[in-house]
CSV table of C-alpha atoms in Angstrom, one decimal:
chain,number,residue,atom,x,y,z
A,1,MET,CA,-5.0,40.7,11.5
A,2,SER,CA,-7.2,43.2,13.7
A,3,ASN,CA,-6.0,44.0,17.2
A,4,SER,CA,-7.5,42.1,20.1
A,5,THR,CA,-7.4,42.6,23.8
A,6,ALA,CA,-5.8,40.2,26.1
A,7,SER,CA,-9.1,39.2,27.4
A,8,GLU,CA,-10.4,38.4,23.9
A,9,SER,CA,-7.2,36.5,23.2
A,10,LYS,CA,-7.8,34.3,26.2
A,11,MET,CA,-11.2,33.5,24.9
A,12,VAL,CA,-10.1,32.2,21.4
A,13,LYS,CA,-11.3,28.7,20.9
A,14,THR,CA,-9.0,26.3,19.1
A,15,GLN,CA,-9.5,22.8,17.6
A,16,LYS,CA,-6.7,20.8,16.0
A,17,ILE,CA,-7.6,19.1,12.8
A,18,SER,CA,-5.6,17.2,10.2
A,19,LEU,CA,-4.8,18.9,6.9
A,20,SER,CA,-7.1,16.8,5.1
A,21,GLU,CA,-10.0,18.3,7.1
A,22,LEU,CA,-9.1,21.9,6.3
A,23,ARG,CA,-11.6,23.7,4.1
A,24,VAL,CA,-11.9,27.0,2.5
A,25,GLY,CA,-13.4,29.5,4.8
A,26,MET,CA,-11.7,28.1,8.0
A,27,TYR,CA,-9.6,30.5,10.2
A,28,VAL,CA,-6.1,29.1,10.9
A,29,LEU,CA,-4.4,30.0,14.1
A,30,SER,CA,-1.3,27.8,13.9
A,31,ILE,CA,0.2,24.9,11.8
A,32,TYR,CA,2.1,21.7,12.6
A,33,THR,CA,4.7,19.7,10.7
A,34,LYS,CA,5.1,16.1,11.9
A,35,ASN,CA,3.5,17.0,15.3
A,36,LYS,CA,5.7,20.1,15.6
A,37,SER,CA,3.9,23.4,16.3
A,38,VAL,CA,5.0,26.3,14.0
A,39,ASN,CA,4.1,29.8,14.9
A,40,ILE,CA,2.8,31.9,12.1
A,41,LYS,CA,3.1,35.5,11.8
A,42,SER,CA,-0.1,36.0,9.9
A,43,GLU,CA,-3.0,33.9,11.1
A,44,GLY,CA,-6.1,34.2,9.0
A,45,TYR,CA,-8.8,32.8,6.8
A,46,ILE,CA,-8.1,30.1,4.1
A,47,LEU,CA,-9.6,31.8,1.1
A,48,LYS,CA,-8.9,29.3,-1.7
A,49,THR,CA,-7.9,25.8,-2.2
A,50,ALA,CA,-4.6,26.7,-3.5
A,51,SER,CA,-3.6,27.8,0.0
A,52,ILE,CA,-4.4,24.2,1.3
A,53,GLN,CA,-2.3,22.6,-1.5
A,54,GLN,CA,0.5,24.9,-0.7
A,55,LEU,CA,0.5,23.8,3.0
A,56,LYS,CA,0.3,20.2,1.9
A,57,LYS,CA,3.5,20.7,-0.3
A,58,SER,CA,5.1,22.2,2.7
A,59,ASN,CA,4.5,19.0,4.7
A,60,VAL,CA,2.0,20.6,7.2
A,61,THR,CA,0.1,17.7,8.8
A,62,PHE,CA,-2.3,19.4,11.3
A,63,VAL,CA,-3.6,23.0,11.8
A,64,ASP,CA,-5.3,24.7,14.8
A,65,ILE,CA,-8.3,26.4,13.7
A,66,ASP,CA,-10.8,28.9,15.5
A,67,PRO,CA,-14.2,27.0,14.7
A,68,THR,CA,-16.3,30.0,15.8
A,69,ARG,CA,-14.7,32.1,12.9
A,70,THR,CA,-15.4,29.8,10.0
A,71,LYS,CA,-17.1,31.6,7.1
A,72,GLN,CA,-19.4,29.9,4.6
A,73,SER,CA,-18.1,31.7,1.6
A,74,GLU,CA,-14.7,32.7,0.0
A,75,GLU,CA,-15.6,36.5,0.8
A,76,LYS,CA,-12.2,38.3,1.0
A,77,GLU,CA,-11.1,40.0,4.3
A,78,LYS,CA,-8.1,41.6,5.5
A,79,ASN,CA,-7.0,38.6,7.5
A,80,THR,CA,-5.8,36.2,4.8
A,81,LEU,CA,-3.5,33.3,4.7
A,82,PRO,CA,-1.9,33.5,1.2
A,83,SER,CA,-0.2,30.5,-0.3
A,84,SER,CA,3.1,32.1,-0.3
A,85,ASP,CA,3.1,33.9,3.2
A,86,SER,CA,5.4,33.4,6.1
A,87,ALA,CA,3.4,30.3,7.4
A,88,THR,CA,4.6,28.4,4.4
A,89,GLN,CA,8.1,29.7,4.6
A,90,GLU,CA,8.4,28.6,8.2
A,91,ALA,CA,7.0,25.2,7.3
A,92,GLU,CA,9.6,24.9,4.7
A,93,GLU,CA,12.3,25.7,7.1
A,94,ILE,CA,11.2,22.9,9.4
A,95,THR,CA,11.5,20.4,6.5
A,96,SER,CA,14.5,22.0,4.7
A,97,THR,CA,17.0,19.6,3.2
A,98,ALA,CA,19.9,18.6,5.3
A,99,SER,CA,23.4,17.9,4.0
A,100,PHE,CA,24.2,14.6,2.9
A,101,ASP,CA,27.1,14.2,5.4
A,102,SER,CA,25.1,15.5,8.4
A,103,GLU,CA,22.2,13.2,7.7
A,104,MET,CA,24.4,10.2,7.3
A,105,LYS,CA,25.1,10.2,11.0
A,106,LYS,CA,21.4,10.1,11.7
A,107,ALA,CA,20.7,7.6,8.9
A,108,GLU,CA,23.3,5.3,10.3
A,109,GLN,CA,21.7,5.2,13.8
A,110,LEU,CA,18.2,4.9,12.3
A,111,TYR,CA,19.1,2.1,10.1
A,112,ASN,CA,20.7,0.1,12.9
A,113,ASN,CA,17.9,0.7,15.2
A,114,ALA,CA,15.3,-0.3,12.7
A,115,LYS,CA,17.4,-3.6,12.0
A,116,VAL,CA,17.2,-4.4,15.7
A,117,LEU,CA,13.4,-3.8,15.7
A,118,GLN,CA,13.0,-6.0,12.6
A,119,LYS,CA,14.9,-8.8,14.2
A,120,LYS,CA,12.8,-8.5,17.5
A,121,ILE,CA,9.5,-8.5,15.4
A,122,LEU,CA,10.6,-11.7,13.4
A,123,HIS,CA,11.6,-13.5,16.7
A,124,ASP,CA,8.3,-12.3,18.5
A,125,ILE,CA,6.4,-14.0,15.6
A,126,THR,CA,8.1,-17.2,16.1
A,127,GLN,CA,7.1,-17.0,19.7
A,128,ASP,CA,3.5,-16.3,18.8
A,129,LYS,CA,3.7,-12.8,20.3
A,130,ALA,CA,1.9,-9.7,19.1
A,131,ILE,CA,3.7,-7.1,16.8
A,132,ASP,CA,4.5,-3.9,18.6
A,133,LEU,CA,2.9,-1.7,15.9
A,134,GLU,CA,3.5,1.5,17.7
A,135,SER,CA,7.3,0.9,17.7
A,136,VAL,CA,7.2,-0.1,14.0
A,137,GLN,CA,5.3,3.0,13.1
A,138,GLU,CA,7.8,5.3,15.0
A,139,SER,CA,10.6,3.6,13.1
A,140,THR,CA,9.0,3.9,9.7
A,141,ASP,CA,7.8,7.5,10.3
A,142,ALA,CA,11.5,8.2,11.3
A,143,ILE,CA,12.6,6.7,7.8
A,144,VAL,CA,10.1,9.1,6.1
A,145,ASP,CA,11.5,12.2,8.1
A,146,SER,CA,15.1,11.2,7.2
A,147,ILE,CA,14.3,10.8,3.5
A,148,PHE,CA,12.6,14.2,3.4
A,149,ARG,CA,15.6,15.8,5.0
A,150,ASN,CA,17.9,14.1,2.5
A,151,GLN,CA,16.9,10.9,0.8
A,152,ASP,CA,20.4,10.0,-0.3
A,153,ALA,CA,21.6,9.1,3.2
A,154,LEU,CA,19.2,6.1,3.8
A,155,SER,CA,19.6,5.2,0.1
A,156,CYS,CA,23.3,5.0,0.7
A,157,MET,CA,22.9,2.9,3.9
A,158,SER,CA,20.8,0.4,2.0
A,159,ARG,CA,23.9,-0.5,0.0
A,160,LEU,CA,25.8,-1.6,3.2
A,161,ARG,CA,24.6,-5.3,3.2
A,162,VAL,CA,25.5,-8.1,5.6
A,163,LYS,CA,25.2,-11.4,3.8
A,164,ASP,CA,23.5,-13.4,6.6
A,165,ASP,CA,21.0,-10.6,7.5
A,166,TYR,CA,19.0,-10.8,4.2
A,167,LEU,CA,15.5,-11.1,5.6
A,168,VAL,CA,16.1,-8.3,8.1
A,169,GLU,CA,17.8,-5.9,5.7
A,170,HIS,CA,15.5,-6.8,2.7
A,171,SER,CA,12.4,-5.7,4.5
A,172,LEU,CA,14.1,-2.5,5.8
A,173,ASN,CA,15.6,-1.6,2.4
A,174,VAL,CA,12.2,-2.1,0.7
A,175,SER,CA,10.7,0.3,3.2
A,176,ILE,CA,13.4,2.8,2.3
A,177,LEU,CA,13.1,2.3,-1.5
A,178,MET,CA,9.3,2.6,-1.3
A,179,THR,CA,9.5,5.8,0.6
A,180,ILE,CA,11.9,7.4,-1.8
A,181,PHE,CA,9.8,6.1,-4.7
A,182,CYS,CA,6.7,7.7,-3.1
A,183,LYS,CA,8.5,11.0,-2.5
A,184,HIS,CA,9.5,11.1,-6.2
A,185,MET,CA,6.0,10.4,-7.3
A,186,LYS,CA,4.6,13.3,-4.9
A,187,ILE,CA,2.4,10.9,-2.9
A,188,GLU,CA,0.9,12.5,0.1
A,189,ARG,CA,2.7,12.2,3.4
A,190,LYS,CA,0.0,10.2,5.4
A,191,THR,CA,-0.1,7.5,2.5
A,192,MET,CA,3.6,7.4,2.3
A,193,GLU,CA,3.8,6.7,6.0
A,194,ASP,CA,1.4,3.8,5.6
A,195,LEU,CA,3.4,2.4,2.6
A,196,ALA,CA,6.7,2.6,4.4
A,197,LEU,CA,4.9,0.6,7.3
A,198,GLY,CA,3.6,-2.0,4.8
A,199,ALA,CA,7.0,-2.4,3.1
A,200,PHE,CA,8.7,-2.9,6.5
A,201,LEU,CA,6.2,-5.6,7.2
A,202,HIS,CA,5.8,-7.1,3.8
A,203,ASP,CA,7.7,-10.3,4.3
A,204,ILE,CA,7.1,-11.2,7.9
A,205,GLY,CA,5.3,-14.3,6.8
A,206,LYS,CA,8.7,-15.7,5.7
A,207,THR,CA,9.8,-16.2,9.4
A,208,LEU,CA,7.2,-19.1,9.5
A,209,ILE,CA,8.6,-20.8,6.3
A,210,PRO,CA,10.9,-23.7,7.1
A,211,ASP,CA,14.6,-22.8,6.9
A,212,LYS,CA,15.3,-25.7,4.5
A,213,VAL,CA,13.2,-23.9,2.0
A,214,LEU,CA,13.8,-20.2,3.0
A,215,GLN,CA,17.6,-20.7,3.0
A,216,LYS,CA,17.9,-23.1,0.0
A,217,PRO,CA,20.6,-21.8,-2.4
A,218,GLY,CA,19.6,-23.5,-5.5
A,219,LYS,CA,16.3,-23.6,-7.5
A,220,PHE,CA,13.1,-24.5,-5.7
A,221,THR,CA,11.2,-27.7,-6.6
A,222,ASP,CA,7.5,-27.2,-7.4
A,223,GLU,CA,6.7,-28.4,-4.0
A,224,GLU,CA,9.2,-26.0,-2.3
A,225,TYR,CA,8.0,-23.0,-4.4
A,226,ALA,CA,4.3,-23.8,-3.3
A,227,VAL,CA,5.6,-23.6,0.3
A,228,MET,CA,7.5,-20.3,-0.3
A,229,LYS,CA,4.5,-18.8,-1.9
A,230,THR,CA,2.4,-19.2,1.4
A,231,HIS,CA,4.6,-16.5,3.1
A,232,VAL,CA,2.2,-13.9,1.7
A,233,MET,CA,-0.9,-15.3,3.3
A,234,LEU,CA,1.0,-16.1,6.5
A,235,GLY,CA,2.0,-12.5,6.8
A,236,VAL,CA,-1.5,-11.3,6.1
A,237,LYS,CA,-2.9,-13.6,8.8
A,238,ILE,CA,-0.4,-12.1,11.2
A,239,LEU,CA,-1.4,-8.6,10.4
A,240,GLU,CA,-5.0,-9.4,10.6
A,241,ASP,CA,-4.5,-10.2,14.3
A,242,THR,CA,-2.7,-6.9,14.7
A,243,PRO,CA,-5.1,-4.0,15.6
A,244,ASN,CA,-5.1,-0.7,13.9
A,245,ILE,CA,-3.1,-1.8,10.8
A,246,PRO,CA,-3.8,0.8,8.1
A,247,GLU,CA,-5.6,-0.6,5.0
A,248,THR,CA,-3.0,0.7,2.6
A,249,SER,CA,-0.3,-1.0,4.6
A,250,MET,CA,-2.3,-4.3,4.4
A,251,MET,CA,-2.9,-3.9,0.7
A,252,VAL,CA,0.8,-3.8,-0.3
A,253,VAL,CA,1.5,-6.9,2.0
A,254,LYS,CA,-1.2,-8.8,0.2
A,255,GLU,CA,-0.2,-7.8,-3.4
A,256,HIS,CA,3.6,-7.3,-3.4
A,257,HIS,CA,4.0,-10.5,-5.5
A,258,GLU,CA,1.1,-9.9,-7.9
A,259,ARG,CA,2.1,-9.1,-11.6
A,260,LEU,CA,0.3,-7.3,-14.4
A,261,ASP,CA,0.0,-10.4,-16.5
A,262,GLY,CA,-1.7,-12.4,-13.8
A,263,LYS,CA,1.2,-14.7,-13.2
A,264,GLY,CA,1.9,-13.5,-9.7
A,265,TYR,CA,0.5,-14.7,-6.4
A,266,PRO,CA,-1.3,-15.5,-4.3
A,267,TYR,CA,-4.4,-14.1,-6.0
A,268,GLY,CA,-3.4,-14.2,-9.5
A,269,LEU,CA,-4.6,-10.5,-10.0
A,270,THR,CA,-4.3,-8.8,-13.4
A,271,ALA,CA,-3.3,-5.2,-14.4
A,272,GLY,CA,-6.8,-3.7,-13.8
A,273,GLN,CA,-7.0,-5.2,-10.4
A,274,ILE,CA,-3.6,-4.1,-9.1
A,275,SER,CA,-3.3,-0.6,-7.5
A,276,GLN,CA,-0.5,1.8,-8.2
A,277,TYR,CA,1.0,1.3,-4.7
A,278,SER,CA,1.1,-2.5,-5.2
A,279,ARG,CA,2.8,-2.1,-8.5
A,280,MET,CA,5.4,0.2,-6.9
A,281,ILE,CA,6.2,-2.1,-4.0
A,282,ALA,CA,6.5,-5.1,-6.6
A,283,ILE,CA,9.3,-3.1,-8.3
A,284,ALA,CA,11.1,-2.0,-5.2
A,285,ASP,CA,10.9,-5.5,-3.8
A,286,CYS,CA,12.3,-7.3,-6.9
A,287,TYR,CA,15.0,-4.7,-7.3
A,288,ASP,CA,16.3,-5.1,-3.7
A,289,ALA,CA,16.2,-8.9,-4.0
A,290,MET,CA,18.2,-8.8,-7.1
A,291,THR,CA,20.9,-6.5,-5.8
A,292,ALA,CA,21.1,-8.1,-2.3
A,293,GLU,CA,24.2,-10.0,-1.2
A,294,ARG,CA,23.5,-13.4,0.2
A,295,VAL,CA,25.5,-16.2,1.7
A,296,TYR,CA,24.9,-18.3,-1.4
A,297,LYS,CA,24.5,-15.7,-4.1
A,298,ALA,CA,26.1,-12.4,-5.0
A,299,GLY,CA,24.0,-9.5,-5.6
A,300,MET,CA,23.9,-8.0,-9.1
A,301,HIS,CA,24.8,-4.5,-10.0
A,302,PRO,CA,22.0,-1.8,-9.9
A,303,ILE,CA,22.2,-1.3,-13.7
A,304,LYS,CA,21.8,-5.0,-14.5
A,305,ALA,CA,18.7,-5.1,-12.1
A,306,PHE,CA,17.3,-2.1,-13.9
A,307,LYS,CA,17.7,-3.8,-17.2
A,308,ILE,CA,15.8,-6.9,-15.9
A,309,LEU,CA,13.0,-4.7,-14.6
A,310,ILE,CA,12.7,-3.0,-18.0
A,311,SER,CA,12.9,-6.3,-19.8
A,312,GLU,CA,9.9,-7.6,-17.8
A,313,SER,CA,7.9,-4.5,-18.5
A,314,PRO,CA,5.0,-4.1,-19.4
A,315,SER,CA,4.2,-7.8,-18.9
A,316,ALA,CA,5.0,-8.3,-15.2
A,317,PHE,CA,5.8,-4.5,-14.1
A,318,ASP,CA,4.4,-1.2,-14.9
A,319,LYS,CA,6.7,0.2,-17.5
A,320,LYS,CA,6.1,3.9,-16.6
A,321,LEU,CA,6.6,3.1,-12.9
A,322,VAL,CA,9.9,1.3,-13.7
A,323,GLU,CA,11.1,4.3,-15.5
A,324,GLN,CA,10.1,6.6,-12.5
A,325,PHE,CA,11.9,4.2,-10.1
A,326,ILE,CA,15.1,4.3,-12.1
A,327,GLN,CA,14.9,8.1,-12.3
A,328,CYS,CA,14.5,8.5,-8.6
A,329,LEU,CA,17.4,6.2,-7.6
A,330,GLY,CA,19.6,7.3,-10.5
A,331,LEU,CA,21.4,5.0,-13.0
A,332,TYR,CA,24.2,4.7,-10.5
A,333,PRO,CA,22.5,4.7,-6.9
A,334,ILE,CA,24.2,6.4,-4.0
A,335,GLY,CA,26.7,4.0,-2.4
A,336,THR,CA,27.4,2.0,-5.7
A,337,LEU,CA,31.0,0.9,-6.2
A,338,VAL,CA,32.5,2.0,-9.6
A,339,LYS,CA,35.7,1.9,-11.6
A,340,LEU,CA,36.6,5.0,-13.6
A,341,ASN,CA,38.4,5.2,-17.0
A,342,SER,CA,41.4,6.5,-15.0
A,343,GLY,CA,41.6,3.2,-13.0
A,344,LYS,CA,40.3,4.9,-9.9
A,345,VAL,CA,37.6,3.0,-7.8
A,346,GLY,CA,35.1,4.9,-5.6
A,347,LEU,CA,31.6,5.0,-4.2
A,348,ILE,CA,28.9,7.1,-5.9
A,349,SER,CA,28.3,10.0,-3.4
A,350,LYS,CA,25.8,12.3,-5.1
A,351,LEU,CA,23.7,12.3,-8.3
A,352,ASN,CA,23.8,14.8,-11.0
A,353,LYS,CA,20.0,15.1,-11.9
A,354,ASN,CA,20.8,16.9,-15.2
A,355,LYS,CA,23.7,14.6,-16.1
A,356,PRO,CA,22.8,11.1,-14.7
A,357,LEU,CA,25.8,9.4,-16.3
A,358,GLN,CA,28.2,11.9,-14.5
A,359,PRO,CA,27.6,11.7,-10.7
A,360,PHE,CA,29.9,12.7,-7.8
A,361,VAL,CA,32.2,9.8,-6.8
A,362,ARG,CA,34.4,9.5,-3.7
A,363,VAL,CA,37.5,7.7,-5.0
A,364,PHE,CA,39.9,5.9,-2.7
A,365,TYR,CA,41.8,3.2,-4.7
A,366,ASN,CA,43.8,3.2,-7.8
A,367,THR,CA,43.7,-0.1,-9.8
A,368,ARG,CA,46.7,0.8,-11.9
A,369,LEU,CA,48.8,1.4,-8.8
A,370,ASN,CA,47.2,-1.4,-7.0
A,371,GLN,CA,47.0,0.8,-3.8
A,372,VAL,CA,44.8,2.8,-1.6
A,373,ILE,CA,44.9,6.6,-2.4
A,374,SER,CA,43.9,9.6,-0.5
A,375,MET,CA,40.0,9.9,-0.6
A,376,GLU,CA,38.7,12.7,-2.9
A,377,GLU,CA,35.3,13.5,-4.1
A,378,ILE,CA,35.0,14.4,-7.8
A,379,ASP,CA,32.2,15.8,-9.8
A,380,LEU,CA,32.3,13.8,-13.1
A,381,SER,CA,30.5,16.6,-14.9
A,382,LYS,CA,33.4,18.9,-14.4
A,383,PRO,CA,35.7,19.0,-17.5
A,384,LYS,CA,38.9,19.4,-15.2
A,385,TYR,CA,38.6,15.7,-14.1
A,386,ASN,CA,38.4,14.3,-17.6
A,387,ASP,CA,37.2,11.0,-16.2
A,388,GLN,CA,34.1,8.8,-16.6
A,389,ILE,CA,32.5,5.7,-15.1
A,390,GLU,CA,33.8,2.6,-16.9
A,391,SER,CA,31.8,0.0,-14.9
A,392,CYS,CA,30.2,-1.0,-11.7
A,393,VAL,CA,32.5,-3.3,-9.8
A,394,LYS,CA,32.6,-5.8,-6.8
A,395,PRO,CA,35.0,-5.1,-3.9
A,396,GLU,CA,36.4,-8.6,-4.2
A,397,GLU,CA,37.7,-7.9,-7.6
A,398,PHE,CA,40.4,-5.7,-6.1
A,399,ASN,CA,40.5,-7.4,-2.6
A,400,LEU,CA,38.8,-4.3,-0.9
A,401,ASP,CA,37.1,-4.2,2.4
A,402,PHE,CA,33.9,-2.7,1.3
A,403,THR,CA,32.7,-2.0,4.9
A,404,LYS,CA,35.9,-0.2,5.8
A,405,PHE,CA,35.8,2.1,2.9
A,406,PHE,CA,32.1,2.7,3.0
A,407,LYS,CA,32.5,3.8,6.6
A,408,SER,CA,35.5,5.9,5.8
A,409,ALA,CA,33.7,7.6,2.9
A,410,PHE,CA,30.4,8.3,4.5
A,411,LEU,CA,30.4,7.8,8.3
A,412,GLU,CA,33.7,9.0,9.7
């Protein structure tokens, strides 16, 4: 960058624009990641689209430009902003991955706060009060932030279920799962935020369904099922009365029960009419519903839920997206309780991307000794442990206090 006098610096004109508005030929002064300003050591012209793509990958959301210095061509100058320069590096530092244990502390608080907010929203709806959309967006944006720091933390928190909090936890968990799914699919940040918001609100219509239907433990009659299905349009109506709901958020609320074979509801859409985002939330919604613990029904193990999703593909679900969903969560998702061949029981604490059947496990109980053991994290891919996962298990099989050991393993 050429030298400039103090008086010239004072006269620099700046304009803040979103990254989507950045074009080749513009002169960049500074960048922002999630509304945080990042000073860059080499301001300059954007000379090629690859530079914009690199900033996008670094989660830059806004930039300051000098509109008076925009060029009309890709003519090269000394002041350049290469895709691998210090600006990109500094952006990556802002969004660098946190350790699992450090992020768990933040994730626990975030998860609990989001549950309180979800309960308030559902209560407000029954009182015919408007949704506090700004608070919801702050919460779901924080979910996205956490997942970018370390997605395993909130993924783990979603495994800590309270049986009588199903509706609250389900909506929150689907928002978490949808965000992890979006990150895996490399969906751009703004769209991801809108999808996290839509997932958080996707079942709000259920709060207007009579409890005798909503809480029924057995199979619905045809009449009861017809009532239950109205929750989608009830939710849509609530959101239509809520200003500034993003179109993408509304779409997944409308279509989360649509299926590729046309047997979904409320519109009976078929494959060609269902967007990728709606196909994704259908998978996340169904998976969480199957694995949830309820007062009248035990949740199934993740692997069994995965098998059901696969068996219903490609008729109901998008087969390729189901495969990607399983890949991003792992065959044994973080927080899953497993028994090893050695008889030890523990919680999945980290995935091994290259060896999905051999994750990290924090063991704390020995079934052969019928007693608690000192907690230890083992990497099943290491030959020295000579141990493998035998099965997913339920805590009641060994009279274990799941919440106690979960907190001991991840939150203390």
